mmCIF file of C-alpha atoms (C1' of nucleotides) in Angstrom:
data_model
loop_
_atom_site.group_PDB
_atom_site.id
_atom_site.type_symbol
_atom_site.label_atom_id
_atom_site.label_comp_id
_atom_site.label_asym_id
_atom_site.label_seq_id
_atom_site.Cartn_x
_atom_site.Cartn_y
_atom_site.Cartn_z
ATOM 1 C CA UNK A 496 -40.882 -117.213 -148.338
ATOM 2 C CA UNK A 497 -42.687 -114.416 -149.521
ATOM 3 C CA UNK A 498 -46.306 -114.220 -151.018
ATOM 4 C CA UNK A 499 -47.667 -111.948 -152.814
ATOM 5 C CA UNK A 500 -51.395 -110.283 -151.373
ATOM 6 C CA UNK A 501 -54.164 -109.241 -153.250
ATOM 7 C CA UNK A 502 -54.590 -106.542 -151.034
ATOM 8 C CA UNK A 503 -54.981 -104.080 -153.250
ATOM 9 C CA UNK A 504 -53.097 -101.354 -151.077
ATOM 10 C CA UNK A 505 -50.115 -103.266 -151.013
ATOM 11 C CA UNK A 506 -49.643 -101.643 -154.398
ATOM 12 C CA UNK A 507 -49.994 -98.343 -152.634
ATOM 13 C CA UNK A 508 -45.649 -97.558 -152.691
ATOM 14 C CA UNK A 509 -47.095 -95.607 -149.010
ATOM 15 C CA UNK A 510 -47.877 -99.082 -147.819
ATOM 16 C CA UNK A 511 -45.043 -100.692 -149.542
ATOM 17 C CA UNK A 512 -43.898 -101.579 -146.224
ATOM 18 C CA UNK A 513 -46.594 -103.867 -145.747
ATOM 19 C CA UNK A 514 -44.265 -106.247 -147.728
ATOM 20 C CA UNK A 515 -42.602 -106.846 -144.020
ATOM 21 C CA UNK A 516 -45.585 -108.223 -142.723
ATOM 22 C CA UNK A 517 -44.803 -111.306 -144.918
ATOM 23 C CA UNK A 518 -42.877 -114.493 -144.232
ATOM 24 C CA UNK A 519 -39.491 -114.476 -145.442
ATOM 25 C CA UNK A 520 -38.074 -118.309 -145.440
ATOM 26 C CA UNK A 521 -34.667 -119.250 -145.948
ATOM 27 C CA UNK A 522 -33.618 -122.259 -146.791
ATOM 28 C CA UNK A 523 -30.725 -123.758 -145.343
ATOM 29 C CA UNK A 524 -28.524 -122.147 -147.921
ATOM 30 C CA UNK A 525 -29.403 -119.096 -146.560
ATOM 31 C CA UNK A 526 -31.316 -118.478 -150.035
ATOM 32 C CA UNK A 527 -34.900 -117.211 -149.986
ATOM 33 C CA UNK A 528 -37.845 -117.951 -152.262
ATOM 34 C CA UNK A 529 -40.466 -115.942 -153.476
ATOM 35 C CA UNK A 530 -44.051 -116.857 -155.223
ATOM 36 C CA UNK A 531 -45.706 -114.187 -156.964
ATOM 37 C CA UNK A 532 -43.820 -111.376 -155.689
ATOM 38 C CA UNK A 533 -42.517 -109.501 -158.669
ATOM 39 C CA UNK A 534 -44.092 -106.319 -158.052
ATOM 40 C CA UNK A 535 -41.417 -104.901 -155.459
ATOM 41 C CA UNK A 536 -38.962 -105.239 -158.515
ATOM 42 C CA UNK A 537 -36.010 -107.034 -157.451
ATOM 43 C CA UNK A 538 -36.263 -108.886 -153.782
ATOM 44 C CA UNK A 539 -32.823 -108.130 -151.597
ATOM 45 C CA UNK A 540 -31.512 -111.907 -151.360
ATOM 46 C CA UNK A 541 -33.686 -113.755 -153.227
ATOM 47 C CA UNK A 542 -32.188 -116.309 -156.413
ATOM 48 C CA UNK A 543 -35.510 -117.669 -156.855
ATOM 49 C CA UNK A 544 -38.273 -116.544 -158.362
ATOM 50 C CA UNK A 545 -41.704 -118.815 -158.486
ATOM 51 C CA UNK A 546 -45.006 -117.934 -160.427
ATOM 52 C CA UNK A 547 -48.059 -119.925 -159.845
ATOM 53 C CA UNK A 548 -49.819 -118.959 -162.783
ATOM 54 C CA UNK A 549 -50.400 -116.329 -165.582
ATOM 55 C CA UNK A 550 -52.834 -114.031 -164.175
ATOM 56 C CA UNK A 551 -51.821 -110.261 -163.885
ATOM 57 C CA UNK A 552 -52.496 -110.344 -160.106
ATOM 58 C CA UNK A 553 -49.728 -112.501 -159.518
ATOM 59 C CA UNK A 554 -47.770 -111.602 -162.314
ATOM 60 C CA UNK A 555 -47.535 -107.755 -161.765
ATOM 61 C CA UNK A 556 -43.903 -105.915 -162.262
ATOM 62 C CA UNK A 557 -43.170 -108.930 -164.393
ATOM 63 C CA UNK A 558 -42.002 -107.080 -167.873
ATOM 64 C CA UNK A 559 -39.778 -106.736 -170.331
ATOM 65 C CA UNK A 560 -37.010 -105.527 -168.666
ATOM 66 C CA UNK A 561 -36.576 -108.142 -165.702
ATOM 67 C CA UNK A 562 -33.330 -109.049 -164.576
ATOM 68 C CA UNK A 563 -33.994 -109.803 -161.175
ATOM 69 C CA UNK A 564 -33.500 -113.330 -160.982
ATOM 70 C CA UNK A 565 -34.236 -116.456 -162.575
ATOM 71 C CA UNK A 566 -38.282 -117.481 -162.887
ATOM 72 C CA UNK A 567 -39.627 -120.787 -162.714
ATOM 73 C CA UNK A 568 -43.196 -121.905 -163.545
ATOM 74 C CA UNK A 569 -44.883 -124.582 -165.506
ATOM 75 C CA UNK A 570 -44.141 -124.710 -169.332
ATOM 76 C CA UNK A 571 -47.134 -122.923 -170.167
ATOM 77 C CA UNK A 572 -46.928 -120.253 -168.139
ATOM 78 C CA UNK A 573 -43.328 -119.960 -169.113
ATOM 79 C CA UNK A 574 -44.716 -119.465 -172.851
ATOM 80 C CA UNK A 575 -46.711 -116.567 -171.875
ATOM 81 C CA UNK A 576 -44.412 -115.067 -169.986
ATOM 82 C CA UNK A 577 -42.483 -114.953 -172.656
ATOM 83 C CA UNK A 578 -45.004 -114.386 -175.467
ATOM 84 C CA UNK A 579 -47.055 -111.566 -173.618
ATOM 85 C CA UNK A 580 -44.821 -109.944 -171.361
ATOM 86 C CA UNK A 581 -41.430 -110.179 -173.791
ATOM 87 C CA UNK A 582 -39.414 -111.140 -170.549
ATOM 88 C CA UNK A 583 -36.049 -112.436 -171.716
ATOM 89 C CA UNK A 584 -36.445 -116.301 -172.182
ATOM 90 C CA UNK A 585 -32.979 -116.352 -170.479
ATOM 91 C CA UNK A 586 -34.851 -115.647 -167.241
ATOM 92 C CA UNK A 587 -37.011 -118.058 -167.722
ATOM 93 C CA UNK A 588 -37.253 -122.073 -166.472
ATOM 94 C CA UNK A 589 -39.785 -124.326 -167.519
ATOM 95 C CA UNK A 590 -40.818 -127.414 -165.103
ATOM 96 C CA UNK A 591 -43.099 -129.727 -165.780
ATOM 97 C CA UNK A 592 -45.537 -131.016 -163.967
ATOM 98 C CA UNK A 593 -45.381 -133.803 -161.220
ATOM 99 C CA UNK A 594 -41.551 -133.416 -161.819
ATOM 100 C CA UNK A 595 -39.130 -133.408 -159.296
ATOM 101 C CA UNK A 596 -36.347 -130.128 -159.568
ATOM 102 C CA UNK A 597 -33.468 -128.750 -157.313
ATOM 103 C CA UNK A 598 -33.320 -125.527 -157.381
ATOM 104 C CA UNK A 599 -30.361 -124.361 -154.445
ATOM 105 C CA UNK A 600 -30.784 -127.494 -152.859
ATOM 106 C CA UNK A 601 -34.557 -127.750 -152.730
ATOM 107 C CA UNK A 602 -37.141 -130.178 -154.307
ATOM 108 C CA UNK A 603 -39.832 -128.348 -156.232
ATOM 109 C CA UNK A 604 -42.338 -129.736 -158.195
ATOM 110 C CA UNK A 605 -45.306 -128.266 -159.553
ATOM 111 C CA UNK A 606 -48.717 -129.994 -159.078
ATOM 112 C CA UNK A 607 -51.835 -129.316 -161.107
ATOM 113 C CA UNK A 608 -54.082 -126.526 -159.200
ATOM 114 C CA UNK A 609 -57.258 -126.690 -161.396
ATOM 115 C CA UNK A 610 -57.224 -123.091 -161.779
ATOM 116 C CA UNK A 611 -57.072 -122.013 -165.237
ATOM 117 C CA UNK A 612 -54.072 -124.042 -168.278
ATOM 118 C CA UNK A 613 -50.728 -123.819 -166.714
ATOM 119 C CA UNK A 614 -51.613 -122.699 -162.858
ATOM 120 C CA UNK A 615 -49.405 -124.634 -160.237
ATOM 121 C CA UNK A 616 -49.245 -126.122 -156.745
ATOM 122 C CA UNK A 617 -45.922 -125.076 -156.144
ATOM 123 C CA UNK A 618 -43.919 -128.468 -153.290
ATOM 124 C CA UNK A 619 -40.836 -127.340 -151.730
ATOM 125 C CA UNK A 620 -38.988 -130.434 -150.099
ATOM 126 C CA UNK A 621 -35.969 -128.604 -148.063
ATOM 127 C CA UNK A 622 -33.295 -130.452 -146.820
ATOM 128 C CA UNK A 623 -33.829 -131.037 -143.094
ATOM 129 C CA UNK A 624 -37.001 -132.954 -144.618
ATOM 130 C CA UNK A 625 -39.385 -129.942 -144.324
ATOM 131 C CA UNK A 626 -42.304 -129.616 -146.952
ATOM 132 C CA UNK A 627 -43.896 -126.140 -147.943
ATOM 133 C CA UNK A 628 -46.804 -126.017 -150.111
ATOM 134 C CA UNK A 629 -48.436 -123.026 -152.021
ATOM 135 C CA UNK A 630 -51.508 -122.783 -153.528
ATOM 136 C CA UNK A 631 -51.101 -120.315 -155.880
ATOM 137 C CA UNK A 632 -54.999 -119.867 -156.990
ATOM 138 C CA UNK A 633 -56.537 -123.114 -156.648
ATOM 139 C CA UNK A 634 -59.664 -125.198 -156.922
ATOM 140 C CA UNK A 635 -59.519 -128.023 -154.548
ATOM 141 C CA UNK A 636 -60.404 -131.283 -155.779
ATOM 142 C CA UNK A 637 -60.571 -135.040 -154.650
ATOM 143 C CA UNK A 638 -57.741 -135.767 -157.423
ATOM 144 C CA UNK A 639 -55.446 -133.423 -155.180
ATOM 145 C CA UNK A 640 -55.587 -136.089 -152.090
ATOM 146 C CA UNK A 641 -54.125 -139.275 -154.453
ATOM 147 C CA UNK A 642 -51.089 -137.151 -155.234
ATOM 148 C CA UNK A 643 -48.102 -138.817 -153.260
ATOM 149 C CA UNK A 644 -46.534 -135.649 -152.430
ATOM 150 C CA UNK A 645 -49.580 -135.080 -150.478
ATOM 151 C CA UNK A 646 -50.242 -137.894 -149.229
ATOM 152 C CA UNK A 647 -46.694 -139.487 -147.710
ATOM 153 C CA UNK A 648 -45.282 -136.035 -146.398
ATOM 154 C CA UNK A 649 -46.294 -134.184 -143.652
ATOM 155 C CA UNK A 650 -46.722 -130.418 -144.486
ATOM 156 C CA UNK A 651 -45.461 -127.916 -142.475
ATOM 157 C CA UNK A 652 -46.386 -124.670 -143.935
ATOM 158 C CA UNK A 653 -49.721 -124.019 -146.378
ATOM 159 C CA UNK A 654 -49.932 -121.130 -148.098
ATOM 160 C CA UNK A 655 -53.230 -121.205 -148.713
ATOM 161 C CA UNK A 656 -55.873 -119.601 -151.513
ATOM 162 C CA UNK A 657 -58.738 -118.215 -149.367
ATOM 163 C CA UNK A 658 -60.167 -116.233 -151.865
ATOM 164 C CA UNK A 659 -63.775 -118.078 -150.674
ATOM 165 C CA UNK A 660 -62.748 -118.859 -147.061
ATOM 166 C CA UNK A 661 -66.191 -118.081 -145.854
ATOM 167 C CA UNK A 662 -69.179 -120.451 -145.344
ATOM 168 C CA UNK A 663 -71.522 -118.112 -147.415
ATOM 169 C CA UNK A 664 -69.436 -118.991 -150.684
ATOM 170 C CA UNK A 665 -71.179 -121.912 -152.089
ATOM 171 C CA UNK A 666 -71.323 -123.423 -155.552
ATOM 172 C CA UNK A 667 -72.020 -126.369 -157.738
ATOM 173 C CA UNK A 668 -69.208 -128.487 -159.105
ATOM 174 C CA UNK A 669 -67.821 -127.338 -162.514
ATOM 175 C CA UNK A 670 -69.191 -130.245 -164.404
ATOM 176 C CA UNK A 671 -73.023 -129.534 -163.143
ATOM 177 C CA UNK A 672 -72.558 -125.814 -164.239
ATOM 178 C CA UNK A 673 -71.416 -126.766 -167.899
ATOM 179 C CA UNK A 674 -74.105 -129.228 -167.976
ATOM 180 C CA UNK A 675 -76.698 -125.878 -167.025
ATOM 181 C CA UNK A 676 -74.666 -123.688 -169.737
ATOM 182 C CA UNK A 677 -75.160 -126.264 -172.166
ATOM 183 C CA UNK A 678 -78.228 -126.987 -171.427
ATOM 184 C CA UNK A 679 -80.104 -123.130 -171.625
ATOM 185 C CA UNK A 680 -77.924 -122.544 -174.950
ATOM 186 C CA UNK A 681 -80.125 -125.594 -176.129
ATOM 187 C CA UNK A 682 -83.284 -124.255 -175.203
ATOM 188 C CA UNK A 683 -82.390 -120.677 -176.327
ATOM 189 C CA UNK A 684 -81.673 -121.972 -180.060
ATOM 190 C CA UNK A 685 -84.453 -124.038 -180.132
ATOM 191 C CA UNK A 686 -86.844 -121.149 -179.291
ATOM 192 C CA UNK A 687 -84.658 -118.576 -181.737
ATOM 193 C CA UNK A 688 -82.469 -120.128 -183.728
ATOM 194 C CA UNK A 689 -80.488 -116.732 -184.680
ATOM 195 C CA UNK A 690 -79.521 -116.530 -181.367
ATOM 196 C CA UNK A 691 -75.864 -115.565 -181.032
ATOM 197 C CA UNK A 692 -73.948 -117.029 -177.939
ATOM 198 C CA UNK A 693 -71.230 -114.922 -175.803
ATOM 199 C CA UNK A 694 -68.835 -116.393 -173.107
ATOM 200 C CA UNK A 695 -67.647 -113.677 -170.912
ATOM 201 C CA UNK A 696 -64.148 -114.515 -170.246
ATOM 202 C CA UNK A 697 -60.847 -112.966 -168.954
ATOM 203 C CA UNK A 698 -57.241 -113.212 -170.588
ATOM 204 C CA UNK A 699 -56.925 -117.319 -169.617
ATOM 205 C CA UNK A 700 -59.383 -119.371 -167.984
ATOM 206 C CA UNK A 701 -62.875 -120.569 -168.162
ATOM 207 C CA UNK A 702 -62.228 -122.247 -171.454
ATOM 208 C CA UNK A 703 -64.141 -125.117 -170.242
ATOM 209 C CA UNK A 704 -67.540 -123.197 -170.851
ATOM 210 C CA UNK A 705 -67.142 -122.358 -174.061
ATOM 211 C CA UNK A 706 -65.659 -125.281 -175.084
ATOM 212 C CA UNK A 707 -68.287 -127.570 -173.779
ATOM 213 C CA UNK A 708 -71.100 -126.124 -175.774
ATOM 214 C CA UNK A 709 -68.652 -125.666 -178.662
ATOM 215 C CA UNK A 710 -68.857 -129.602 -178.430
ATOM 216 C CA UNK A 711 -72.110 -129.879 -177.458
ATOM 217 C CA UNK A 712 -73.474 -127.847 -180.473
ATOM 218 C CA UNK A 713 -70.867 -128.551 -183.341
ATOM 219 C CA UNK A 714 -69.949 -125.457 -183.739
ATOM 220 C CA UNK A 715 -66.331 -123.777 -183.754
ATOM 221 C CA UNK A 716 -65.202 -121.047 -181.363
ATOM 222 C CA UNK A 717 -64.942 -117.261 -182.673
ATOM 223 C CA UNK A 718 -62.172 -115.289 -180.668
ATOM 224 C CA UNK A 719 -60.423 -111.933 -181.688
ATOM 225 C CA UNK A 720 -56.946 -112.503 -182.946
ATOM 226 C CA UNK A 721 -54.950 -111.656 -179.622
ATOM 227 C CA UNK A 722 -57.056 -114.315 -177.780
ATOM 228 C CA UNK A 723 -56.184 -116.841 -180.569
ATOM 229 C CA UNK A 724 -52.681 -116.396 -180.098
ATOM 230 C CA UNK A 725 -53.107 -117.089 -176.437
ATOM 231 C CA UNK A 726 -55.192 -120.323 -176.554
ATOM 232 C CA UNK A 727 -53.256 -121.430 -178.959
ATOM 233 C CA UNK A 728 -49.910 -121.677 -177.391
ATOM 234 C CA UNK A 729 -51.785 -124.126 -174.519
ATOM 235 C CA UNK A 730 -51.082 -126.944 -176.310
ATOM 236 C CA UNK A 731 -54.434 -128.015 -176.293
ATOM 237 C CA UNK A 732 -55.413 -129.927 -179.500
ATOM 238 C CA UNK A 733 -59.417 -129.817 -178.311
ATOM 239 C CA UNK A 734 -59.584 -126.083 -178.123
ATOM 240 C CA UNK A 735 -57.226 -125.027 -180.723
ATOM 241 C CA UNK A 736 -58.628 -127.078 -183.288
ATOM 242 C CA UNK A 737 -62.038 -125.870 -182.790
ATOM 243 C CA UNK A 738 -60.817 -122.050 -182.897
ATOM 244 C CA UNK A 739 -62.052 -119.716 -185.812
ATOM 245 C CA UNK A 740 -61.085 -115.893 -186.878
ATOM 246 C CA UNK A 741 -64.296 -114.857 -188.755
ATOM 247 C CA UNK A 742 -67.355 -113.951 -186.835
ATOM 248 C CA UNK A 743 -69.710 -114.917 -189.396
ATOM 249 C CA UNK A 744 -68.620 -118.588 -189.299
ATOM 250 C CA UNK A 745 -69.907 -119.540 -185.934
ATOM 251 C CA UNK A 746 -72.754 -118.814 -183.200
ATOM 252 C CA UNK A 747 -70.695 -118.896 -180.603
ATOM 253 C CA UNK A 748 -67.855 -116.120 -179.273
ATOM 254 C CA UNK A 749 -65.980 -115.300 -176.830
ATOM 255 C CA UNK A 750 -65.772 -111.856 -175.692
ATOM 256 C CA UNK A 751 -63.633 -109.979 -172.717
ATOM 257 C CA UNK A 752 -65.884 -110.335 -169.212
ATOM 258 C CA UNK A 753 -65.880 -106.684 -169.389
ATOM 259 C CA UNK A 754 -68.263 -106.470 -172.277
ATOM 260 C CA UNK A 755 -71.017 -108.268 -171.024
ATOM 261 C CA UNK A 756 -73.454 -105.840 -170.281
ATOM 262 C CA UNK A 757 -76.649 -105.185 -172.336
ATOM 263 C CA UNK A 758 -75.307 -102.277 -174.027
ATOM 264 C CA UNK A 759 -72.222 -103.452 -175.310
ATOM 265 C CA UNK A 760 -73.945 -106.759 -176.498
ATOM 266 C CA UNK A 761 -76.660 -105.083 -178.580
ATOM 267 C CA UNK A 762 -74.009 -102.960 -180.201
ATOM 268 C CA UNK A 763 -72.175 -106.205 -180.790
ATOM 269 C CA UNK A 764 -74.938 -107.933 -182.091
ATOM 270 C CA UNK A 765 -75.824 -105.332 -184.758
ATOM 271 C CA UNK A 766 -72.445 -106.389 -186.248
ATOM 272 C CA UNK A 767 -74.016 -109.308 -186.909
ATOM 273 C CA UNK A 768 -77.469 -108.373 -188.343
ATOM 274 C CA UNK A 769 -79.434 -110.059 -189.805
ATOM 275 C CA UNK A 770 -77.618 -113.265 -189.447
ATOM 276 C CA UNK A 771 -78.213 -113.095 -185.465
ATOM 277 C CA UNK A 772 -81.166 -111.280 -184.022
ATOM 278 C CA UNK A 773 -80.668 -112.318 -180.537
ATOM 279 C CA UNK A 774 -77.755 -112.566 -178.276
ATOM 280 C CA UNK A 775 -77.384 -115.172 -174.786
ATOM 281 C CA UNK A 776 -74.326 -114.189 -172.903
ATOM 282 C CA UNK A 777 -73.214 -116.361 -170.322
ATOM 283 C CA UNK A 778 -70.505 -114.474 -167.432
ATOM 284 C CA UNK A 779 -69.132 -117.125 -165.112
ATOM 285 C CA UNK A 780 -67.790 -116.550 -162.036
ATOM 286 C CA UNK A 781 -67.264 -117.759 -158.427
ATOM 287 C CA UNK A 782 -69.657 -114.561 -157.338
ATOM 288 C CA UNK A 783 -72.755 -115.900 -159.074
ATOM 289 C CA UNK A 784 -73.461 -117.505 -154.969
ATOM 290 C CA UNK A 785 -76.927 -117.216 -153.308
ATOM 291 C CA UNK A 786 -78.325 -119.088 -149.902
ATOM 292 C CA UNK A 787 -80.639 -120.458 -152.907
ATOM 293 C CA UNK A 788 -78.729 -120.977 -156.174
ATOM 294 C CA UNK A 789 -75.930 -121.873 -154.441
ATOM 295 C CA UNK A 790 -77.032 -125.571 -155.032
ATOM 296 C CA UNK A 791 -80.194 -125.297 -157.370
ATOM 297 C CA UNK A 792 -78.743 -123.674 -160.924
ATOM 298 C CA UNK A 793 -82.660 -123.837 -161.850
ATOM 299 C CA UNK A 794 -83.620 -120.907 -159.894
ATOM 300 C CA UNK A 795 -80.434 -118.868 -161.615
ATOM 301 C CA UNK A 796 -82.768 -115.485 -162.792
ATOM 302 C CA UNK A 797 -80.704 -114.283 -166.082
ATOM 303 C CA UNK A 798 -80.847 -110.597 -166.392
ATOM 304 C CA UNK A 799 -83.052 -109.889 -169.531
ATOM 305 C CA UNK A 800 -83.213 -106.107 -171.596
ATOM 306 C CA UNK A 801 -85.002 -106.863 -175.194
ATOM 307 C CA UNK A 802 -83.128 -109.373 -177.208
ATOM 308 C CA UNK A 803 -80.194 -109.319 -174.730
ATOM 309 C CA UNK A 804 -80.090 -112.292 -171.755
ATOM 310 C CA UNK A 805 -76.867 -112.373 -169.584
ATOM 311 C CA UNK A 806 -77.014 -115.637 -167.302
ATOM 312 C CA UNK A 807 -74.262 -115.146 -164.377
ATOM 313 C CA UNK A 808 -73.316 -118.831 -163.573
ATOM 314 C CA UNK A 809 -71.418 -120.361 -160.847
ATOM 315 C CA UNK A 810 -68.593 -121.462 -162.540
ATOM 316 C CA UNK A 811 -65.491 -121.272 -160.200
ATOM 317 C CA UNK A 812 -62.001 -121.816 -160.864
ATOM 318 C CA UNK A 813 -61.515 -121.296 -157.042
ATOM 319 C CA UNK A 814 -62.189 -123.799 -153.947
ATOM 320 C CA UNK A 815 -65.287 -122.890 -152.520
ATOM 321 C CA UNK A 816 -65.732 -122.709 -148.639
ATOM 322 C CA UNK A 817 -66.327 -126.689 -148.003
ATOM 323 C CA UNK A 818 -63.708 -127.684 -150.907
ATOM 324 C CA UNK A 819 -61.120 -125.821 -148.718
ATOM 325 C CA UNK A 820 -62.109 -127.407 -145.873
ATOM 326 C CA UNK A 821 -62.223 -131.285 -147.038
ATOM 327 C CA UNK A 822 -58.608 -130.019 -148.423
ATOM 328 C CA UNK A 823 -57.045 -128.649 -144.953
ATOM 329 C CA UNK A 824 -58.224 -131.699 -143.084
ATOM 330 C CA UNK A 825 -56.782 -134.009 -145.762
ATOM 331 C CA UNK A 826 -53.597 -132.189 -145.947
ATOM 332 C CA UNK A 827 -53.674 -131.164 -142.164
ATOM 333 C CA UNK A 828 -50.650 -129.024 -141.938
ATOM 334 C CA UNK A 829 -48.834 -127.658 -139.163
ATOM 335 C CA UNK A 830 -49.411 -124.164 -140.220
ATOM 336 C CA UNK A 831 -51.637 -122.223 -142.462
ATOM 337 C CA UNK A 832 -51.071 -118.684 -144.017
ATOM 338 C CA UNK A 833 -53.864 -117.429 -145.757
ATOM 339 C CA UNK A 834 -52.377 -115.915 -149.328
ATOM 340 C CA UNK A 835 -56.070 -113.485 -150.364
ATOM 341 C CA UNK A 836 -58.305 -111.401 -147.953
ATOM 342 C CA UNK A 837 -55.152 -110.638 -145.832
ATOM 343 C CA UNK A 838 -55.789 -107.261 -145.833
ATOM 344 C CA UNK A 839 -58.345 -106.916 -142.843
ATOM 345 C CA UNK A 840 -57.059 -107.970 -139.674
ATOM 346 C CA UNK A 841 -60.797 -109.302 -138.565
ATOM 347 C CA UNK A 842 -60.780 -111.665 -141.399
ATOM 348 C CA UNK A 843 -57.243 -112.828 -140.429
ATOM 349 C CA UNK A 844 -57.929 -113.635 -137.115
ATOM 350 C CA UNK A 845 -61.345 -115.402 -138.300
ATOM 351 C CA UNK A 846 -60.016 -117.490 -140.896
ATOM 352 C CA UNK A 847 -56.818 -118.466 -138.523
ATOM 353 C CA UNK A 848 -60.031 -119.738 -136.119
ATOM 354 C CA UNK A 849 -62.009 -121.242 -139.057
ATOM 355 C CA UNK A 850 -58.747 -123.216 -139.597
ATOM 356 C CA UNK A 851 -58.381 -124.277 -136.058
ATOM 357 C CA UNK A 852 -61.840 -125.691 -135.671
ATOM 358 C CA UNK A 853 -61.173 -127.779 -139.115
ATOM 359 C CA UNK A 854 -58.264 -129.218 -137.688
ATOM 360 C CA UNK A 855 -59.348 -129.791 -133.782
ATOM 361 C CA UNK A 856 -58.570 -133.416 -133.366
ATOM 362 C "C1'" DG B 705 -42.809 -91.003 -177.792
ATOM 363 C "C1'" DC B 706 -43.196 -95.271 -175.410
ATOM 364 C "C1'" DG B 707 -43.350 -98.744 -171.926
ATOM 365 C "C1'" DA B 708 -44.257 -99.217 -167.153
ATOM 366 C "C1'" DT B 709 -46.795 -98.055 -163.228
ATOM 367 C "C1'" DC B 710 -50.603 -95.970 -160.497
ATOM 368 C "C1'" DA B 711 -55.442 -94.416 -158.937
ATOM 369 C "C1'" DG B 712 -59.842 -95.422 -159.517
ATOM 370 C "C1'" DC B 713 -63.366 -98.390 -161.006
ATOM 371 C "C1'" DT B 714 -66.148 -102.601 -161.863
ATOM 372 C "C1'" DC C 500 -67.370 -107.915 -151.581
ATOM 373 C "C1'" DA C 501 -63.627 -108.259 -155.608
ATOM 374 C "C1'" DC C 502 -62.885 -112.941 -159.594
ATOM 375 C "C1'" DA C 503 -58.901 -110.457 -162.652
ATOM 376 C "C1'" DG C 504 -58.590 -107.266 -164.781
ATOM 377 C "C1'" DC C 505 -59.578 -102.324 -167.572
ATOM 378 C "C1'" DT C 506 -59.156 -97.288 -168.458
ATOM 379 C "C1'" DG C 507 -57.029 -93.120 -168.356
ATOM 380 C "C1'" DA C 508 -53.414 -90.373 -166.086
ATOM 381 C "C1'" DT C 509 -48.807 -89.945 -164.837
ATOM 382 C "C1'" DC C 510 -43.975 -91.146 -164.407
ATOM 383 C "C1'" DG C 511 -39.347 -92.147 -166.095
ATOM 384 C "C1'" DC C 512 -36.360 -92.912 -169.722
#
DNA sequence: GCGATCAGCT
DNA sequence: CACAGCTGATCGC
């Protein structure tokens, strides 16, 4: 099987090469798999394309033109392939989750990561009995270790998301961070009631954020029209329902990650003069870690320039260091390949001995 | 002229 | 750092 890295010179066509350095399985049809290698166009051998989810680092190469080889991914990432990257629908196979498919002679079924709508677990069942799992980009959760794939069948191989694979990555579970979001948004209104509110976020993903204060506050959700069409192809009564296309008609937007700086906002905000004279952005990611906020979202220091505060909260759609940990010795596989941070042969060679301590019986 | 890809950047 | 892109330049059709 090949994965694709992150390693950002792995796009480098000199380092191209690199893509040897990854495991190529065959199955016992002699047919090999890929997951989230569609950036070396067309792999020699392989009828079997797998994407874990619709984010452009795993997605990269995929475009219009492919004719490389049947895809398969959940149903909602099969829409956006589709929608956003106008990839022949031909191309394209749908499977839903927790369902059992052979593809070649393999079982496959795609479990629920809790990464952002539509990202997979991708189970391959071979036929001498032999279980593979990938991650794709994962948070790790205590839901994962009921799932009977996991739990009656020994893995062999994990390909693993180790994005956070190091004991300085800590962070508060998702719920506690929407609780904080929530929770400043509150006391921001109450001292300035034209206060506009901004969600950083990328393409898909941390929809959770602004939908919880969207709840918590009554209001709808303001997105640009090309987000719209995105969020509302998830199939996702909640969020769609609570979507609006004029900026005037709610307090609270969403607005690419990219634009949350103070400059940007204030120019944003005088859009909206005088119905807003103050602007709280909130930019989650899995970065926001300390040694202090780590577990204390109190002491979480917003950056402040005139009417402009940008909070950076801890809100991670990836496992953090002890989530990966209480996953590995659930799942305790035979082998572990580490899928991010691959690059550096130090951190190989420390996470391959972070994994052996976890799993010292 | 356009989509796809790449280097550099955050 | 690099989450998951973005921007601007360049390549190939």
């Amino acid at each position: 099987m090949i994965t694709r890295s992150r390693n950002a010179s792995l796009q480098s066509p000199t380092k191209a090469s690199n893509l040897e350095t990854h495991k190529l399985f065959k199955s016992r049809l002699g047919t090999p798999f890929t997951v989230d290698a569609f950036r070396y166009g067309g792999v020699e051998g392989c009828s079997a394309y797998f994407l874990s989810h619709f984010h452009y680092d795993h997605y990269g190469g995929l475009s219009k033109g492919w004719s490389h080889g049947p895809i398969y991914c959940t149903p909602l990432t099969a829409r956006l392939v589709k929608m956003c990257l106008s990839v022949n629908p031909s191309f394209v196979y749908p499977m839903e989750f927790d369902t059992e498919h052979a593809i070649e002679g393999v079982k496959v079924t795609m479990l629920e990561a809790n990464h952002c709508p539509g990202a997979a677990l991708i189970h391959f069942r071979f036929q001498d009995g032999r279980c593979f799992l990938h991650t794709g980009d994962f948070r790790a959760c205590k839901l994962m270790q009921t799932h009977p794939l996991l739990t009656n069948q020994r893995v062999s191989t994990l390909y693993l998301d180790t994005t956070y694979c190091n004991p300085k990555y800590k962070f508060p579970p998702k719920e506690d961070v929407l609780s904080f979001v929530v929770k400043v948004t509150r006391t921001s209104l109450k001292r300035q009631p034209k206060t506009l509110i901004v969600v950083g976020a990328y393409s898909i993903g941390k929809e959770c954020v602004y939908l919880s204060i969207s709840k918590a506050l009554g209001v709808k959700i303001y997105a640009n029209a090309s987000r719209r069409r995105i969020l509302q192809s998830y199939d996702w009564p909640e969020l769609s329902d609570n979507l609006c296309s004029n900026g005037q008609d709610s307090p609270l937007h969403v607005l690419p990650i990219s634009s949350l700086r103070h400059e940007t906002l204030k120019q944003y905000l005088e859009t909206y003069t005088p119905q807003y004279t103050a602007i709280l952005a909130f930019r989650p990611t899995g970065w926001t870690y300390s040694e202090t906020t780590g577990n204390h979202l109190d002491l979480i220091k917003p950056a402040i320039k005139g009417n402009s505060t940008i909070y950076g909260v801890p809100y991670s759609e990836h496992s953090s260091f002890l989530e990966l940990r209480e996953f590995v010795q659930f799942l305790k596989p035979d082998k572990i390949i580490p899928t991010v941070n691959v690059g550096n042969a130090a951190t190989r060679d420390k996470m391959q001995s972070c994994f052996r301590q976890w799993l010292k019986s």
